[in-house]
Amino acid sequence: MVEPAKFISVIGAGSATEEQLDRARQVGRLLAEAGFGVVTGGLGGVMAAACQGCCEAGGLTVGILPVTDRRAANPWCQVVIPTGLGQARNVLVVYAGLGAIAVAGGAGTLSEIGHALKTGRPVVGLGSWEIEGMAQAATPEEAVVKIQELVKG
Amino acid sequence: MVEPAKFISVIGAGSATEEQLDRARQVGRLLAEAGFGVVTGGLGGVMAAACQGCCEAGGLTVGILPVTDRRAANPWCQVVIPTGLGQARNVLVVYAGLGAIAVAGGAGTLSEIGHALKTGRPVVGLGSWEIEGMAQAATPEEAVVKIQELVKG
Amino acid sequence: MVEPAKFISVIGAGSATEEQLDRARQVGRLLAEAGFGVVTGGLGGVMAAACQGCCEAGGLTVGILPVTDRRAANPWCQVVIPTGLGQARNVLVVYAGLGAIAVAGGAGTLSEIGHALKTGRPVVGLGSWEIEGMAQAATPEEAVVKIQELVKG
Amino acid sequence: MVEPAKFISVIGAGSATEEQLDRARQVGRLLAEAGFGVVTGGLGGVMAAACQGCCEAGGLTVGILPVTDRRAANPWCQVVIPTGLGQARNVLVVYAGLGAIAVAGGAGTLSEIGHALKTGRPVVGLGSWEIEGMAQAATPEEAVVKIQELVKG
């Protein structure tokens, strides 16, 4: 028997500013250092940056793609799950994590926040949506500390 | 050749107050009178009320269920699509409509609003979430007038 | 309350010979005359022909598309359900029917036969796969008689 | 940048004989020794045995569950992807692999074979269905040799 890896979903914008990317990379790194893998939607922007940060700190990364072509994955996904499900894959990104950290993000991220809250998963926002039921953090460090506390609960 | 039916998605709370149900019924009726069918997630609360209003005014109703058992559908669905997809069926409820009216609703409805905005579909809120990009209405009449204008655009 | 429509799934090749198309049209027509609607994957070939036959005989037709663009539907779908789910929509085509008739068809049809048998839905083949657990018919008439008996059972 | 793991899907019966389980374990072990990870539907029977064999030989295992509860996974899945998609998750099990080995299996496995052939993925049968387009093997060794050749092609 093996202990399955514990993942936090990192959700957010496919195209992001340098500052947002930097924060996503730090979130990924801190999650890896805290013993978590990172699961994302597998594409660019915040998704790629979080995977990179996690990978570089020795964590496991999973990308759950909306398309069928695995080559669409960003180069920091160790496990690529091509789904061909389009937007419906957002649900899977949320389900694969014990909780989620949202870094920036638009309407797709909003749908993921909705799916997470619907299933009782904690969500921490970092410069992202402010929705009732989410926690908010001002820094990557605070986001990772908060999500750890919340998934323990 | 046939002209495919035009649907508006009515999204909202599975359990709702009498006032919310009454508004959803009116939304369904007004949509039918305006020539639209109603598509919902096929369960109770706002979903059932909107289907009822639409049916009673001669409109076509579709319920896209999260489960595989068609008997879970509310008794006002003329077309029942059991999916077994769980929450991922929210995406399909949105896609089946030209636009959406949200009546009340919690986190599941929020996910649907996110999916709608992501694909450029107009969403009118009626006592529901207030999210940037949505239109807002104070009455069922206003909601139906607004969604008609927006889907024409 | 309304009685929900009863559907039979017609599954089969997206590109087909004239004889196969003719048989699919007859299957659609006979199902409509027997009081059933037809649900298909919404595209061309056998799917379009079955919808046409059903429509022309006054039956209700549903097309469950693999793509998000409703304009991909064949011109004989009264209800179009765009899913964006790719091949995963095959499951939904099967679930929406009480049973299935397979007219010709390749690997996609085989997946649908597998999904139908897995959920205990009867499948009648008409010049299609011969898989243990399916019934076989030599003519459209025989196929429609058999599926009616099997879904009653 | 990282090299994403290469997976072979092992599909087959959720309940199986000792001999079938033994063969699935060997398939898993041989795939790991050949440098592949194993992706399965994450439940018991052939799925669990293939994961066990792979894990014990140092390979990476992924279980793509039909349900939302990650605790439904067999104890040999290192990465658990709960989907809540029901049978539609079969498509994802196939997509996650470069090719598939089918060990025994019923209608669900048949649907997976259909999805694999539809997308041009090679499938090797080991005491499973015999469908045109599949390769057949008499032993776990032969199955793993064949799938390696076929995914190279």
Coordinates of N, CA, C and O in Angstrom, one line a residue, chain A residues 1-5 7 55 60 62 64 68 70 75-85 91-92 95-98 121, chain D residues 1-5 7 55 60 62 64 68 70 75-85 91-92 95-98 121:
Chain A
M1 N 0.8 -1.2 0.0 CA 0.0 0.0 0.0 C 0.9 1.3 0.0 O 1.9 1.3 0.5
V2 N 0.3 2.3 -0.7 CA 1.0 3.5 -0.7 C 0.2 4.6 -0.2 O -1.1 4.5 -0.1
E3 N 0.8 5.7 0.3 CA 0.1 6.9 0.7 C -0.2 7.7 -0.5 O 0.8 8.2 -1.1
P4 N -1.4 8.0 -0.8 CA -1.6 8.8 -2.0 C -1.1 10.3 -1.8 O -1.2 10.8 -0.6
A5 N -0.7 10.9 -2.8 CA -0.2 12.3 -2.7 C -1.3 13.2 -2.3 O -2.5 13.0 -2.7
F7 N -2.9 16.9 -2.7 CA -2.8 18.0 -3.6 C -3.6 19.2 -3.1 O -4.6 19.1 -2.5
C55 N 7.4 22.1 -8.8 CA 8.4 21.2 -9.4 C 9.8 21.5 -8.9 O 10.6 20.6 -8.5
L60 N 5.2 17.2 -6.6 CA 4.5 16.5 -7.7 C 3.5 17.4 -8.3 O 2.7 18.1 -7.6
V62 N 0.3 17.9 -11.3 CA -0.6 17.3 -12.2 C -1.3 18.4 -13.0 O -1.8 19.4 -12.4
I64 N -4.6 18.9 -15.5 CA -5.8 18.3 -16.0 C -6.3 19.2 -17.1 O -6.9 20.3 -16.9
T68 N -7.7 17.2 -25.6 CA -7.2 15.8 -25.7 C -5.8 15.7 -25.9 O -5.2 14.6 -25.7
R70 N -2.1 16.0 -25.2 CA -1.3 16.2 -24.0 C -0.2 17.2 -24.2 O 0.4 17.7 -23.3
P75 N 5.2 23.0 -19.5 CA 6.3 22.1 -19.4 C 6.7 21.7 -17.9 O 7.7 21.2 -17.7
W76 N 5.8 22.0 -17.0 CA 6.1 21.7 -15.6 C 5.1 20.7 -15.0 O 4.9 20.6 -13.8
C77 N 4.3 20.0 -15.9 CA 3.4 19.0 -15.4 C 4.1 17.6 -15.5 O 4.4 17.2 -16.5
Q78 N 4.2 17.0 -14.3 CA 4.7 15.6 -14.3 C 3.7 14.6 -14.7 O 4.0 13.6 -15.3
V79 N 2.5 14.8 -14.3 CA 1.4 14.0 -14.7 C 0.4 14.8 -15.5 O -0.1 15.8 -15.0
V80 N 0.2 14.4 -16.8 CA -0.8 15.1 -17.6 C -2.0 14.3 -17.8 O -1.9 13.1 -18.2
I81 N -3.2 14.8 -17.6 CA -4.5 14.2 -17.7 C -5.2 14.9 -18.8 O -5.9 15.9 -18.5
P82 N -5.1 14.5 -20.1 CA -5.9 15.1 -21.1 C -7.3 14.7 -21.0 O -7.6 13.5 -20.8
T83 N -8.3 15.6 -21.1 CA -9.7 15.1 -20.8 C -10.6 15.3 -22.1 O -11.6 14.6 -22.2
G84 N -10.3 16.3 -22.9 CA -11.3 16.7 -23.9 C -12.6 17.1 -23.4 O -13.6 17.2 -24.2
L85 N -12.7 17.5 -22.2 CA -14.0 17.8 -21.6 C -14.3 19.3 -21.6 O -15.3 19.8 -21.2
V91 N -14.2 21.3 -13.0 CA -14.7 20.5 -11.8 C -13.6 19.6 -11.3 O -13.4 19.4 -10.1
L92 N -13.0 18.9 -12.3 CA -12.0 17.9 -11.9 C -10.7 18.5 -11.2 O -10.1 17.9 -10.3
Y95 N -11.8 19.0 -7.7 CA -12.0 17.7 -7.0 C -10.7 17.1 -6.6 O -10.6 16.3 -5.6
A96 N -9.6 17.3 -7.4 CA -8.4 16.6 -7.2 C -7.6 17.2 -6.0 O -6.7 16.6 -5.5
G97 N -8.0 18.4 -5.6 CA -7.3 19.0 -4.4 C -8.1 18.9 -3.2 O -9.4 18.8 -3.2
L98 N -7.4 19.0 -2.0 CA -8.1 19.1 -0.7 C -8.7 20.5 -0.5 O -9.6 20.6 0.3
R121 N -15.0 22.5 -0.1 CA -13.5 22.6 -0.1 C -13.2 24.1 0.2 O -13.8 25.0 -0.3
Chain D
M1 N 12.0 22.7 -16.7 CA 11.1 21.8 -17.4 C 11.3 20.4 -17.0 O 12.3 20.0 -16.6
V2 N 10.2 19.7 -17.0 CA 10.2 18.2 -16.6 C 9.7 17.4 -17.7 O 8.9 17.9 -18.6
E3 N 10.1 16.2 -17.7 CA 9.6 15.2 -18.7 C 8.4 14.6 -18.1 O 8.4 14.0 -17.0
P4 N 7.2 14.8 -18.8 CA 6.0 14.2 -18.2 C 6.1 12.7 -18.2 O 6.7 12.1 -19.1
A5 N 5.5 12.0 -17.2 CA 5.5 10.6 -17.1 C 4.7 10.0 -18.3 O 3.8 10.6 -18.8
F7 N 2.4 7.0 -19.5 CA 1.4 6.0 -18.9 C 0.9 5.1 -20.0 O 0.7 5.5 -21.1
C55 N 3.4 -0.2 -8.7 CA 3.9 0.4 -7.5 C 5.1 -0.3 -6.9 O 6.1 0.2 -6.6
L60 N 4.9 4.8 -11.3 CA 3.9 5.8 -10.8 C 2.5 5.3 -11.2 O 2.3 4.8 -12.3
V62 N -1.8 6.1 -11.3 CA -2.8 7.1 -11.3 C -4.2 6.4 -11.3 O -4.4 5.5 -12.1
I64 N -8.2 7.1 -11.8 CA -9.2 8.1 -12.2 C -10.6 7.6 -11.8 O -11.1 6.8 -12.5
T68 N -16.8 10.9 -6.5 CA -16.1 12.1 -6.0 C -15.2 11.8 -4.7 O -14.4 12.6 -4.4
R70 N -12.4 10.4 -2.8 CA -11.1 9.8 -3.1 C -10.8 8.6 -2.3 O -9.9 7.8 -2.7
P75 N -5.7 0.9 -2.7 CA -4.6 1.4 -1.9 C -3.3 1.5 -2.7 O -2.2 1.6 -2.1
W76 N -3.3 1.3 -4.0 CA -2.1 1.4 -4.8 C -2.0 2.5 -5.7 O -1.2 2.5 -6.7
C77 N -2.9 3.5 -5.5 CA -2.9 4.7 -6.4 C -2.1 5.8 -5.7 O -2.4 6.3 -4.7
Q78 N -1.0 6.2 -6.4 CA -0.2 7.4 -5.8 C -0.9 8.7 -6.2 O -0.8 9.6 -5.4
V79 N -1.5 8.8 -7.3 CA -2.3 10.0 -7.7 C -3.7 9.6 -7.9 O -4.0 8.7 -8.7
V80 N -4.6 10.2 -7.1 CA -6.0 9.9 -7.2 C -6.7 11.1 -7.8 O -6.6 12.2 -7.3
I81 N -7.5 10.9 -8.9 CA -8.2 11.9 -9.5 C -9.7 11.5 -9.4 O -10.3 10.8 -10.2
P82 N -10.4 12.1 -8.4 CA -11.8 11.8 -8.2 C -12.6 12.7 -9.3 O -12.3 13.9 -9.4
T83 N -13.5 12.1 -10.0 CA -14.1 12.9 -11.1 C -15.6 13.1 -10.8 O -16.2 14.1 -11.3
G84 N -16.3 12.2 -10.2 CA -17.8 12.3 -10.1 C -18.5 12.2 -11.4 O -19.6 12.5 -11.6
L85 N -17.7 11.8 -12.5 CA -18.3 11.7 -13.8 C -19.0 10.4 -14.1 O -19.5 10.2 -15.2
V91 N -13.5 7.4 -20.5 CA -12.9 8.2 -21.6 C -11.5 8.7 -21.1 O -10.5 8.7 -21.8
L92 N -11.5 9.2 -19.9 CA -10.3 9.9 -19.4 C -9.2 8.8 -19.1 O -8.0 9.1 -19.2
Y95 N -7.6 8.3 -22.4 CA -6.9 9.4 -22.9 C -5.6 9.6 -22.1 O -4.6 10.2 -22.7
A96 N -5.5 9.2 -20.9 CA -4.3 9.4 -20.1 C -3.2 8.5 -20.4 O -2.0 8.8 -20.1
G97 N -3.5 7.5 -21.2 CA -2.4 6.5 -21.6 C -2.0 6.7 -23.1 O -2.8 7.2 -23.9
L98 N -0.8 6.3 -23.4 CA -0.4 6.3 -24.8 C -1.0 5.1 -25.5 O -1.1 5.1 -26.7
R121 N -5.5 5.0 -30.4 CA -4.6 4.4 -29.4 C -4.6 2.9 -29.6 O -5.6 2.3 -29.7

